[in-house]
Amino acid sequence: MSQTEQRYTGLVDRYRQYLPVDAHTPAVCLGEGNTPLIRLNNIPAALGLDVEMYVKFEGLNPTGSFKDRGMCMAVTKAVEEGSEAIICASTGNTSASAAAYAARAGIRSFVLIPEGKIAMGKLAQALMHGAVVLQIKGNFDAGMQLVKDVAEHAPVTIVNSINPYRLQGQKTAAFEIIEALGKAPDYHCLPVGNAGNISAHWMGYREWQEQAGNTPVMVGYQAAGSAPFMHGGPVEHPETVATAIRIGNPQSWDKAWVVQKESGGWFDALEDDEILAAQRLLAKHEGVFCEPASATSVAGALRDLKAGKIPAGKSIVCTLTGHGLKDPDIAIEQSKGEDGTKVITVDAELEAVKRALLDNLG
Ligand code: F0G
């Protein structure tokens, strides 16, 4: 094998036989997937929890979120089918990913985002990758409807998770977990917005059920202010600090309920302050910086562990869907005034710096 062949290219090449591609499909890849499964040591110890707990850090994908797994497949197939433009509605990460993969493929991308409700890092990405950014005076759900309507009148391929290739790509995260653990975990916890990702994971676990020898209980966590799965129907005005999952009308509604039923899992909701507390906990005690929506999985798992809903002695994987750098505003905002996280202004001289160190060592 030459050095080039040995280099990791991305998940289409790695899992070609499990994906709807043939030997000649030209993969549009950016080295996505192959993300670390990190065992949490400090948090369970500090909380006295008997658990084998991991985070699958999907924030380490090329554009900083799990969307790259699905986008790689969606754009690969769009190009194979001769499409010259893609479109999506997005709370941010899908737009960043779509823009990047379109740039890589040399096609156009159009993204609809809710005005004022998208994290700065995500907007910066969509702009830098050359997407046509349409900011709408409405939320994600309104944008999604507009995308469906406009795609009937224009030659564009929808790359939201209603595009079946998206879920095909995203199912590979389950393959990687089985490869890393030698089996599926007992529980798999994810943040839920449109519920595409939880559905994709379940597809992956089912496809590799034989070699894994088991399937996990799938648990989906929502933000309390946008929790249609808890309300049993759409939420008209979803609100949450976790803007990535500020979704009131999930596109994979039926699929998600099948996952819940087949896996014996459940949905639950967390308040914004619980979500942010978990984000800080991961950053401060494990060195893992994820965006607020991602921390929902860990916040939920810890709460259910403490309550005994998830029994002691089990293995749990929590998906961290996006990188913390996506949303620097929220990170800085919540660090203000917290012990040990404040920025201290000092004179540029040795004594002042020394004093600041000694004051903060205890
Ligand atoms: N976590 C993050 C960071 C997300 O960006 C999303 C979805 C989810 C979780 C939920 O995943 O929709 O498959 O249940 N973000 C979409 C977007 C909606 O436009 O970027 P899901």
Short mmCIF file of N, CA and C in Angstrom, two decimals, residues 138-313:
data_model
loop_
_atom_site.label_atom_id
_atom_site.label_comp_id
_atom_site.label_asym_id
_atom_site.label_seq_id
_atom_site.Cartn_x
_atom_site.Cartn_y
_atom_site.Cartn_z
N GLY A 138 -38.12 33.55 11.07
CA GLY A 138 -38.92 32.42 11.53
C GLY A 138 -37.98 31.40 12.11
N ASN A 139 -38.52 30.32 12.68
CA ASN A 139 -37.65 29.33 13.32
C ASN A 139 -37.28 28.19 12.36
N PHE A 140 -36.57 27.18 12.87
CA PHE A 140 -36.13 26.07 12.03
C PHE A 140 -37.30 25.39 11.34
N ASP A 141 -38.39 25.18 12.08
CA ASP A 141 -39.53 24.44 11.52
C ASP A 141 -40.12 25.16 10.30
N ALA A 142 -40.19 26.48 10.39
CA ALA A 142 -40.67 27.27 9.25
C ALA A 142 -39.70 27.14 8.08
N GLY A 143 -38.41 27.18 8.39
CA GLY A 143 -37.38 27.04 7.35
C GLY A 143 -37.45 25.70 6.66
N MET A 144 -37.69 24.67 7.45
CA MET A 144 -37.76 23.31 6.89
C MET A 144 -38.92 23.20 5.90
N GLN A 145 -40.07 23.78 6.26
CA GLN A 145 -41.22 23.75 5.36
C GLN A 145 -40.91 24.50 4.07
N LEU A 146 -40.25 25.63 4.20
CA LEU A 146 -39.91 26.43 3.01
C LEU A 146 -38.96 25.65 2.10
N VAL A 147 -38.01 24.96 2.70
CA VAL A 147 -37.06 24.17 1.90
C VAL A 147 -37.80 23.09 1.11
N LYS A 148 -38.71 22.40 1.78
CA LYS A 148 -39.48 21.35 1.09
C LYS A 148 -40.27 21.95 -0.06
N ASP A 149 -40.88 23.11 0.18
CA ASP A 149 -41.71 23.74 -0.85
C ASP A 149 -40.86 24.22 -2.03
N VAL A 150 -39.75 24.88 -1.72
CA VAL A 150 -38.97 25.48 -2.80
C VAL A 150 -38.26 24.42 -3.65
N ALA A 151 -37.93 23.30 -3.02
CA ALA A 151 -37.23 22.24 -3.76
C ALA A 151 -38.10 21.62 -4.85
N GLU A 152 -39.42 21.84 -4.73
CA GLU A 152 -40.30 21.34 -5.79
C GLU A 152 -40.25 22.23 -7.03
N HIS A 153 -39.71 23.43 -6.85
CA HIS A 153 -39.71 24.40 -7.95
C HIS A 153 -38.32 24.74 -8.46
N ALA A 154 -37.29 24.14 -7.88
CA ALA A 154 -35.92 24.50 -8.30
C ALA A 154 -35.04 23.26 -8.31
N PRO A 155 -34.01 23.23 -9.17
CA PRO A 155 -33.14 22.05 -9.28
C PRO A 155 -32.12 21.97 -8.15
N VAL A 156 -32.61 21.69 -6.95
CA VAL A 156 -31.73 21.58 -5.78
C VAL A 156 -32.02 20.29 -5.03
N THR A 157 -31.00 19.72 -4.44
CA THR A 157 -31.16 18.50 -3.63
C THR A 157 -31.23 18.88 -2.16
N ILE A 158 -32.27 18.41 -1.48
CA ILE A 158 -32.38 18.68 -0.03
C ILE A 158 -31.39 17.79 0.72
N VAL A 159 -30.61 18.40 1.59
CA VAL A 159 -29.65 17.61 2.37
C VAL A 159 -29.95 17.64 3.87
N ASN A 160 -31.17 17.97 4.21
CA ASN A 160 -31.59 17.76 5.61
C ASN A 160 -31.71 16.26 5.85
N SER A 161 -31.96 15.88 7.11
CA SER A 161 -31.95 14.45 7.41
C SER A 161 -33.17 13.71 6.85
N ILE A 162 -34.08 14.41 6.16
CA ILE A 162 -35.13 13.70 5.41
C ILE A 162 -34.53 13.07 4.15
N ASN A 163 -33.34 13.49 3.78
CA ASN A 163 -32.58 12.83 2.70
C ASN A 163 -32.05 11.51 3.28
N PRO A 164 -32.49 10.37 2.74
CA PRO A 164 -32.15 9.09 3.37
C PRO A 164 -30.65 8.80 3.44
N TYR A 165 -29.87 9.41 2.57
CA TYR A 165 -28.42 9.17 2.60
C TYR A 165 -27.77 9.77 3.84
N ARG A 166 -28.41 10.80 4.39
CA ARG A 166 -27.87 11.40 5.61
C ARG A 166 -27.83 10.36 6.73
N LEU A 167 -28.94 9.66 6.92
CA LEU A 167 -28.98 8.68 8.02
C LEU A 167 -28.03 7.52 7.74
N GLN A 168 -27.88 7.17 6.47
CA GLN A 168 -26.94 6.11 6.10
C GLN A 168 -25.52 6.47 6.57
N GLY A 169 -25.13 7.69 6.32
CA GLY A 169 -23.79 8.12 6.76
C GLY A 169 -23.69 8.15 8.28
N GLN A 170 -24.73 8.64 8.93
CA GLN A 170 -24.67 8.82 10.38
C GLN A 170 -24.71 7.49 11.14
N LYS A 171 -25.22 6.44 10.51
CA LYS A 171 -25.26 5.14 11.20
C LYS A 171 -23.85 4.61 11.48
N THR A 172 -22.85 5.13 10.76
CA THR A 172 -21.49 4.62 10.93
C THR A 172 -20.92 4.92 12.32
N ALA A 173 -21.50 5.89 13.01
CA ALA A 173 -21.04 6.16 14.37
C ALA A 173 -21.27 4.95 15.26
N ALA A 174 -22.39 4.25 15.03
CA ALA A 174 -22.68 3.03 15.81
C ALA A 174 -21.65 1.95 15.48
N PHE A 175 -21.27 1.85 14.20
CA PHE A 175 -20.25 0.85 13.82
C PHE A 175 -18.94 1.11 14.59
N GLU A 176 -18.55 2.38 14.63
CA GLU A 176 -17.28 2.72 15.29
C GLU A 176 -17.32 2.38 16.78
N ILE A 177 -18.47 2.58 17.39
CA ILE A 177 -18.59 2.28 18.84
C ILE A 177 -18.47 0.77 19.06
N ILE A 178 -19.12 0.01 18.21
CA ILE A 178 -19.03 -1.45 18.33
C ILE A 178 -17.58 -1.91 18.11
N GLU A 179 -16.92 -1.29 17.15
CA GLU A 179 -15.51 -1.64 16.90
C GLU A 179 -14.64 -1.31 18.12
N ALA A 180 -14.93 -0.18 18.75
CA ALA A 180 -14.10 0.26 19.88
C ALA A 180 -14.34 -0.58 21.14
N LEU A 181 -15.60 -0.93 21.39
CA LEU A 181 -15.93 -1.65 22.63
C LEU A 181 -15.95 -3.17 22.45
N GLY A 182 -16.00 -3.60 21.20
CA GLY A 182 -16.13 -5.04 20.94
C GLY A 182 -17.57 -5.52 21.10
N LYS A 183 -18.45 -4.62 21.42
CA LYS A 183 -19.89 -4.89 21.56
C LYS A 183 -20.62 -3.55 21.58
N ALA A 184 -21.93 -3.59 21.57
CA ALA A 184 -22.67 -2.34 21.75
C ALA A 184 -22.73 -2.01 23.24
N PRO A 185 -22.85 -0.71 23.59
CA PRO A 185 -23.00 -0.38 25.01
C PRO A 185 -24.37 -0.83 25.51
N ASP A 186 -24.56 -0.83 26.82
CA ASP A 186 -25.89 -1.16 27.37
C ASP A 186 -26.89 -0.04 27.08
N TYR A 187 -26.41 1.20 27.18
CA TYR A 187 -27.27 2.38 26.94
C TYR A 187 -26.56 3.32 25.99
N HIS A 188 -27.33 3.95 25.11
CA HIS A 188 -26.77 5.00 24.26
C HIS A 188 -27.66 6.24 24.38
N CYS A 189 -27.08 7.34 24.82
CA CYS A 189 -27.84 8.57 25.07
C CYS A 189 -27.47 9.65 24.06
N LEU A 190 -28.50 10.28 23.49
CA LEU A 190 -28.24 11.33 22.50
C LEU A 190 -29.15 12.54 22.73
N PRO A 191 -28.66 13.73 22.33
CA PRO A 191 -29.57 14.87 22.26
C PRO A 191 -30.50 14.68 21.06
N VAL A 192 -31.73 15.13 21.19
CA VAL A 192 -32.69 14.93 20.11
C VAL A 192 -33.30 16.26 19.66
N GLY A 193 -33.20 16.49 18.35
CA GLY A 193 -33.86 17.64 17.73
C GLY A 193 -34.88 17.12 16.72
N ASN A 194 -34.40 16.89 15.50
CA ASN A 194 -35.26 16.26 14.49
C ASN A 194 -35.36 14.75 14.66
N ALA A 195 -34.49 14.21 15.51
CA ALA A 195 -34.44 12.77 15.80
C ALA A 195 -33.86 11.94 14.66
N GLY A 196 -33.18 12.59 13.74
CA GLY A 196 -32.50 11.85 12.67
C GLY A 196 -31.33 11.04 13.21
N ASN A 197 -30.57 11.65 14.11
CA ASN A 197 -29.35 10.99 14.56
C ASN A 197 -29.64 9.76 15.43
N ILE A 198 -30.63 9.87 16.30
CA ILE A 198 -30.96 8.71 17.14
C ILE A 198 -31.48 7.57 16.24
N SER A 199 -32.22 7.94 15.20
CA SER A 199 -32.74 6.92 14.27
C SER A 199 -31.60 6.28 13.47
N ALA A 200 -30.64 7.12 13.08
CA ALA A 200 -29.49 6.60 12.32
C ALA A 200 -28.65 5.65 13.16
N HIS A 201 -28.43 6.02 14.42
CA HIS A 201 -27.66 5.14 15.31
C HIS A 201 -28.34 3.79 15.47
N TRP A 202 -29.64 3.83 15.65
CA TRP A 202 -30.37 2.57 15.83
C TRP A 202 -30.24 1.68 14.58
N MET A 203 -30.30 2.33 13.42
CA MET A 203 -30.11 1.58 12.16
C MET A 203 -28.74 0.89 12.16
N GLY A 204 -27.73 1.62 12.57
CA GLY A 204 -26.38 1.07 12.61
C GLY A 204 -26.26 -0.09 13.60
N TYR A 205 -26.83 0.10 14.77
CA TYR A 205 -26.76 -0.96 15.79
C TYR A 205 -27.49 -2.21 15.31
N ARG A 206 -28.64 -2.01 14.66
CA ARG A 206 -29.40 -3.17 14.17
C ARG A 206 -28.63 -3.91 13.08
N GLU A 207 -27.99 -3.14 12.19
CA GLU A 207 -27.25 -3.78 11.09
C GLU A 207 -26.06 -4.59 11.60
N TRP A 208 -25.47 -4.17 12.68
CA TRP A 208 -24.30 -4.89 13.22
C TRP A 208 -24.65 -5.68 14.48
N GLN A 209 -25.92 -5.92 14.66
CA GLN A 209 -26.38 -6.62 15.87
C GLN A 209 -25.71 -7.98 16.03
N GLU A 210 -25.58 -8.68 14.90
CA GLU A 210 -25.02 -10.03 14.95
C GLU A 210 -23.58 -10.03 15.45
N GLN A 211 -22.76 -9.16 14.85
CA GLN A 211 -21.36 -9.16 15.30
C GLN A 211 -21.19 -8.54 16.69
N ALA A 212 -22.09 -7.63 17.07
CA ALA A 212 -21.98 -7.01 18.40
C ALA A 212 -22.47 -7.98 19.48
N GLY A 213 -23.49 -8.74 19.15
CA GLY A 213 -24.08 -9.66 20.13
C GLY A 213 -25.14 -9.01 21.00
N ASN A 214 -25.33 -7.71 20.84
CA ASN A 214 -26.35 -7.01 21.64
C ASN A 214 -26.73 -5.70 20.95
N THR A 215 -27.77 -5.08 21.44
CA THR A 215 -28.12 -3.71 21.02
C THR A 215 -28.36 -2.88 22.27
N PRO A 216 -28.12 -1.57 22.18
CA PRO A 216 -28.31 -0.74 23.38
C PRO A 216 -29.75 -0.28 23.57
N VAL A 217 -30.05 0.10 24.79
CA VAL A 217 -31.28 0.86 25.07
C VAL A 217 -31.00 2.28 24.60
N MET A 218 -31.88 2.82 23.76
CA MET A 218 -31.63 4.16 23.20
C MET A 218 -32.42 5.21 23.99
N VAL A 219 -31.71 6.24 24.46
CA VAL A 219 -32.36 7.26 25.26
C VAL A 219 -32.16 8.63 24.59
N GLY A 220 -33.24 9.33 24.35
CA GLY A 220 -33.18 10.63 23.69
C GLY A 220 -33.55 11.76 24.63
N TYR A 221 -32.69 12.77 24.71
CA TYR A 221 -32.95 13.89 25.61
C TYR A 221 -33.19 15.17 24.81
N GLN A 222 -34.20 15.91 25.24
CA GLN A 222 -34.53 17.18 24.61
C GLN A 222 -34.38 18.31 25.61
N ALA A 223 -34.37 19.54 25.10
CA ALA A 223 -34.40 20.70 25.99
C ALA A 223 -35.86 20.92 26.38
N ALA A 224 -36.09 21.23 27.65
CA ALA A 224 -37.47 21.32 28.15
C ALA A 224 -38.33 22.31 27.37
N GLY A 225 -37.72 23.40 26.90
CA GLY A 225 -38.47 24.39 26.16
C GLY A 225 -38.75 24.01 24.71
N SER A 226 -38.17 22.92 24.26
CA SER A 226 -38.45 22.43 22.89
C SER A 226 -38.47 20.91 22.92
N ALA A 227 -39.48 20.38 23.58
CA ALA A 227 -39.52 18.94 23.82
C ALA A 227 -40.79 18.29 23.26
N PRO A 228 -40.95 18.31 21.94
CA PRO A 228 -42.17 17.73 21.37
C PRO A 228 -42.36 16.24 21.72
N PHE A 229 -41.24 15.51 21.91
CA PHE A 229 -41.41 14.09 22.26
C PHE A 229 -41.99 13.91 23.65
N MET A 230 -41.84 14.92 24.50
CA MET A 230 -42.44 14.85 25.83
C MET A 230 -43.89 15.30 25.80
N HIS A 231 -44.20 16.20 24.85
CA HIS A 231 -45.57 16.73 24.77
C HIS A 231 -46.47 15.86 23.89
N GLY A 232 -45.86 14.94 23.17
CA GLY A 232 -46.65 14.07 22.32
C GLY A 232 -47.09 14.72 21.01
N GLY A 233 -46.49 15.83 20.67
CA GLY A 233 -46.82 16.51 19.42
C GLY A 233 -46.00 17.76 19.26
N PRO A 234 -46.13 18.44 18.10
CA PRO A 234 -45.31 19.62 17.82
C PRO A 234 -45.43 20.72 18.87
N VAL A 235 -44.34 21.42 19.07
CA VAL A 235 -44.30 22.58 19.96
C VAL A 235 -44.18 23.80 19.05
N GLU A 236 -45.12 24.74 19.20
CA GLU A 236 -45.18 25.83 18.23
C GLU A 236 -44.04 26.84 18.36
N HIS A 237 -43.68 27.18 19.61
CA HIS A 237 -42.62 28.17 19.80
C HIS A 237 -41.50 27.59 20.66
N PRO A 238 -40.68 26.70 20.08
CA PRO A 238 -39.59 26.10 20.86
C PRO A 238 -38.57 27.14 21.29
N GLU A 239 -38.09 27.01 22.52
CA GLU A 239 -37.06 27.91 23.03
C GLU A 239 -36.06 27.14 23.86
N THR A 240 -34.80 27.40 23.67
CA THR A 240 -33.75 26.84 24.52
C THR A 240 -32.43 27.52 24.22
N VAL A 241 -31.56 27.54 25.22
CA VAL A 241 -30.21 28.07 25.04
C VAL A 241 -29.42 27.17 24.09
N ALA A 242 -29.83 25.92 24.02
CA ALA A 242 -29.18 24.94 23.12
C ALA A 242 -29.78 25.09 21.72
N THR A 243 -29.38 26.16 21.03
CA THR A 243 -30.04 26.53 19.77
C THR A 243 -30.02 25.42 18.72
N ALA A 244 -29.04 24.54 18.80
CA ALA A 244 -28.95 23.45 17.81
C ALA A 244 -30.18 22.56 17.84
N ILE A 245 -30.81 22.43 19.01
CA ILE A 245 -31.98 21.55 19.13
C ILE A 245 -33.24 22.36 19.43
N ARG A 246 -33.26 23.56 18.96
CA ARG A 246 -34.45 24.43 19.11
C ARG A 246 -35.40 24.08 17.96
N ILE A 247 -36.06 22.95 18.10
CA ILE A 247 -36.89 22.38 17.03
C ILE A 247 -38.22 21.92 17.63
N GLY A 248 -39.32 22.36 17.02
CA GLY A 248 -40.63 22.03 17.58
C GLY A 248 -41.37 20.94 16.82
N ASN A 249 -40.91 20.68 15.60
CA ASN A 249 -41.64 19.74 14.75
C ASN A 249 -40.67 18.73 14.12
N PRO A 250 -40.23 17.73 14.88
CA PRO A 250 -39.16 16.81 14.43
C PRO A 250 -39.51 16.09 13.12
N GLN A 251 -38.54 16.07 12.23
CA GLN A 251 -38.76 15.46 10.92
C GLN A 251 -38.77 13.93 10.98
N SER A 252 -38.09 13.35 11.96
CA SER A 252 -38.06 11.87 12.04
C SER A 252 -38.94 11.38 13.20
N TRP A 253 -40.09 11.98 13.34
CA TRP A 253 -41.02 11.68 14.45
C TRP A 253 -41.33 10.18 14.53
N ASP A 254 -41.82 9.61 13.45
CA ASP A 254 -42.24 8.19 13.47
C ASP A 254 -41.05 7.26 13.71
N LYS A 255 -39.96 7.55 13.01
CA LYS A 255 -38.76 6.71 13.17
C LYS A 255 -38.31 6.69 14.63
N ALA A 256 -38.35 7.84 15.26
CA ALA A 256 -37.85 7.93 16.64
C ALA A 256 -38.70 7.11 17.60
N TRP A 257 -40.00 7.09 17.38
CA TRP A 257 -40.86 6.29 18.26
C TRP A 257 -40.62 4.80 18.05
N VAL A 258 -40.26 4.43 16.82
CA VAL A 258 -39.91 3.02 16.56
C VAL A 258 -38.64 2.66 17.33
N VAL A 259 -37.67 3.58 17.31
CA VAL A 259 -36.42 3.35 18.06
C VAL A 259 -36.73 3.16 19.55
N GLN A 260 -37.55 4.05 20.07
CA GLN A 260 -37.90 3.98 21.49
C GLN A 260 -38.51 2.62 21.82
N LYS A 261 -39.44 2.21 20.99
CA LYS A 261 -40.16 0.96 21.26
C LYS A 261 -39.25 -0.25 21.10
N GLU A 262 -38.55 -0.30 19.96
CA GLU A 262 -37.72 -1.48 19.68
C GLU A 262 -36.56 -1.63 20.67
N SER A 263 -35.99 -0.51 21.10
CA SER A 263 -34.81 -0.60 21.96
C SER A 263 -35.18 -0.63 23.44
N GLY A 264 -36.44 -0.38 23.73
CA GLY A 264 -36.86 -0.34 25.14
C GLY A 264 -36.39 0.93 25.83
N GLY A 265 -36.22 1.99 25.05
CA GLY A 265 -35.69 3.24 25.61
C GLY A 265 -36.76 4.23 25.99
N TRP A 266 -36.35 5.49 26.12
CA TRP A 266 -37.29 6.55 26.50
C TRP A 266 -36.77 7.92 26.06
N PHE A 267 -37.68 8.90 26.13
CA PHE A 267 -37.31 10.31 25.93
C PHE A 267 -37.48 11.03 27.24
N ASP A 268 -36.68 12.07 27.41
CA ASP A 268 -36.84 12.92 28.58
C ASP A 268 -36.37 14.32 28.24
N ALA A 269 -36.62 15.26 29.12
CA ALA A 269 -36.25 16.65 28.84
C ALA A 269 -35.46 17.25 29.99
N LEU A 270 -34.59 18.19 29.65
CA LEU A 270 -33.75 18.86 30.66
C LEU A 270 -33.90 20.36 30.54
N GLU A 271 -33.85 21.01 31.71
CA GLU A 271 -33.89 22.48 31.73
C GLU A 271 -32.56 23.02 31.20
N ASP A 272 -32.61 24.26 30.70
CA ASP A 272 -31.40 24.87 30.16
C ASP A 272 -30.26 24.90 31.18
N ASP A 273 -30.58 25.18 32.45
CA ASP A 273 -29.47 25.27 33.42
C ASP A 273 -28.83 23.90 33.69
N GLU A 274 -29.60 22.82 33.57
CA GLU A 274 -29.02 21.48 33.71
C GLU A 274 -28.09 21.17 32.53
N ILE A 275 -28.50 21.61 31.35
CA ILE A 275 -27.70 21.38 30.15
C ILE A 275 -26.36 22.12 30.24
N LEU A 276 -26.45 23.39 30.64
CA LEU A 276 -25.22 24.20 30.74
C LEU A 276 -24.31 23.69 31.85
N ALA A 277 -24.90 23.20 32.93
CA ALA A 277 -24.08 22.65 34.02
C ALA A 277 -23.30 21.44 33.53
N ALA A 278 -23.92 20.61 32.73
CA ALA A 278 -23.21 19.43 32.19
C ALA A 278 -22.12 19.85 31.21
N GLN A 279 -22.40 20.91 30.44
CA GLN A 279 -21.37 21.41 29.50
C GLN A 279 -20.13 21.86 30.28
N ARG A 280 -20.36 22.59 31.38
CA ARG A 280 -19.23 23.06 32.20
C ARG A 280 -18.50 21.90 32.86
N LEU A 281 -19.27 20.94 33.34
CA LEU A 281 -18.69 19.77 34.02
C LEU A 281 -17.72 19.04 33.07
N LEU A 282 -18.16 18.81 31.86
CA LEU A 282 -17.31 18.11 30.88
C LEU A 282 -16.06 18.92 30.56
N ALA A 283 -16.23 20.21 30.41
CA ALA A 283 -15.09 21.05 30.05
C ALA A 283 -14.09 21.12 31.20
N LYS A 284 -14.61 21.29 32.43
CA LYS A 284 -13.72 21.53 33.57
C LYS A 284 -13.12 20.26 34.15
N HIS A 285 -13.86 19.15 34.08
CA HIS A 285 -13.38 17.96 34.77
C HIS A 285 -12.93 16.82 33.86
N GLU A 286 -13.22 16.95 32.56
CA GLU A 286 -12.75 15.90 31.64
C GLU A 286 -11.95 16.47 30.47
N GLY A 287 -11.90 17.80 30.35
CA GLY A 287 -11.15 18.39 29.24
C GLY A 287 -11.85 18.25 27.90
N VAL A 288 -13.16 18.08 27.94
CA VAL A 288 -13.92 17.89 26.71
C VAL A 288 -14.90 19.07 26.56
N PHE A 289 -14.73 19.82 25.49
CA PHE A 289 -15.53 21.04 25.28
C PHE A 289 -16.53 20.79 24.16
N CYS A 290 -17.79 20.66 24.54
CA CYS A 290 -18.84 20.43 23.54
C CYS A 290 -19.79 21.62 23.55
N GLU A 291 -20.64 21.71 22.55
CA GLU A 291 -21.60 22.81 22.53
C GLU A 291 -22.80 22.46 23.45
N PRO A 292 -23.60 23.46 23.83
CA PRO A 292 -24.67 23.19 24.80
C PRO A 292 -25.58 22.02 24.43
N ALA A 293 -26.09 21.98 23.19
CA ALA A 293 -27.01 20.90 22.80
C ALA A 293 -26.40 19.53 23.07
N SER A 294 -25.11 19.40 22.81
CA SER A 294 -24.43 18.10 22.98
C SER A 294 -24.45 17.65 24.43
N ALA A 295 -24.30 18.60 25.34
CA ALA A 295 -24.22 18.26 26.76
C ALA A 295 -25.54 17.71 27.28
N THR A 296 -26.60 17.87 26.53
CA THR A 296 -27.90 17.34 26.94
C THR A 296 -27.83 15.84 27.19
N SER A 297 -27.04 15.14 26.36
CA SER A 297 -26.94 13.68 26.52
C SER A 297 -26.31 13.32 27.87
N VAL A 298 -25.26 14.03 28.23
CA VAL A 298 -24.57 13.73 29.50
C VAL A 298 -25.42 14.20 30.69
N ALA A 299 -26.04 15.36 30.55
CA ALA A 299 -26.92 15.86 31.63
C ALA A 299 -28.01 14.83 31.92
N GLY A 300 -28.62 14.31 30.88
CA GLY A 300 -29.69 13.34 31.04
C GLY A 300 -29.20 12.03 31.62
N ALA A 301 -28.07 11.55 31.10
CA ALA A 301 -27.54 10.26 31.58
C ALA A 301 -27.18 10.35 33.06
N LEU A 302 -26.56 11.45 33.46
CA LEU A 302 -26.17 11.59 34.87
C LEU A 302 -27.40 11.64 35.77
N ARG A 303 -28.41 12.37 35.32
CA ARG A 303 -29.65 12.45 36.11
C ARG A 303 -30.30 11.07 36.24
N ASP A 304 -30.35 10.33 35.14
CA ASP A 304 -30.99 9.01 35.18
C ASP A 304 -30.15 7.98 35.94
N LEU A 305 -28.83 8.18 35.94
CA LEU A 305 -27.97 7.30 36.75
C LEU A 305 -28.21 7.55 38.23
N LYS A 306 -28.24 8.82 38.60
CA LYS A 306 -28.45 9.17 40.01
C LYS A 306 -29.81 8.67 40.49
N ALA A 307 -30.80 8.73 39.62
CA ALA A 307 -32.16 8.32 40.00
C ALA A 307 -32.33 6.80 39.94
N GLY A 308 -31.30 6.09 39.43
CA GLY A 308 -31.41 4.63 39.33
C GLY A 308 -32.21 4.16 38.13
N LYS A 309 -32.64 5.08 37.30
CA LYS A 309 -33.38 4.69 36.10
C LYS A 309 -32.45 3.93 35.15
N ILE A 310 -31.18 4.38 35.12
CA ILE A 310 -30.13 3.58 34.49
C ILE A 310 -29.40 2.90 35.65
N PRO A 311 -29.45 1.57 35.72
CA PRO A 311 -28.88 0.88 36.88
C PRO A 311 -27.35 0.97 36.95
N ALA A 312 -26.81 0.74 38.14
CA ALA A 312 -25.36 0.75 38.34
C ALA A 312 -24.71 -0.38 37.54
N GLY A 313 -23.42 -0.19 37.24
CA GLY A 313 -22.62 -1.25 36.63
C GLY A 313 -22.79 -1.41 35.13
#
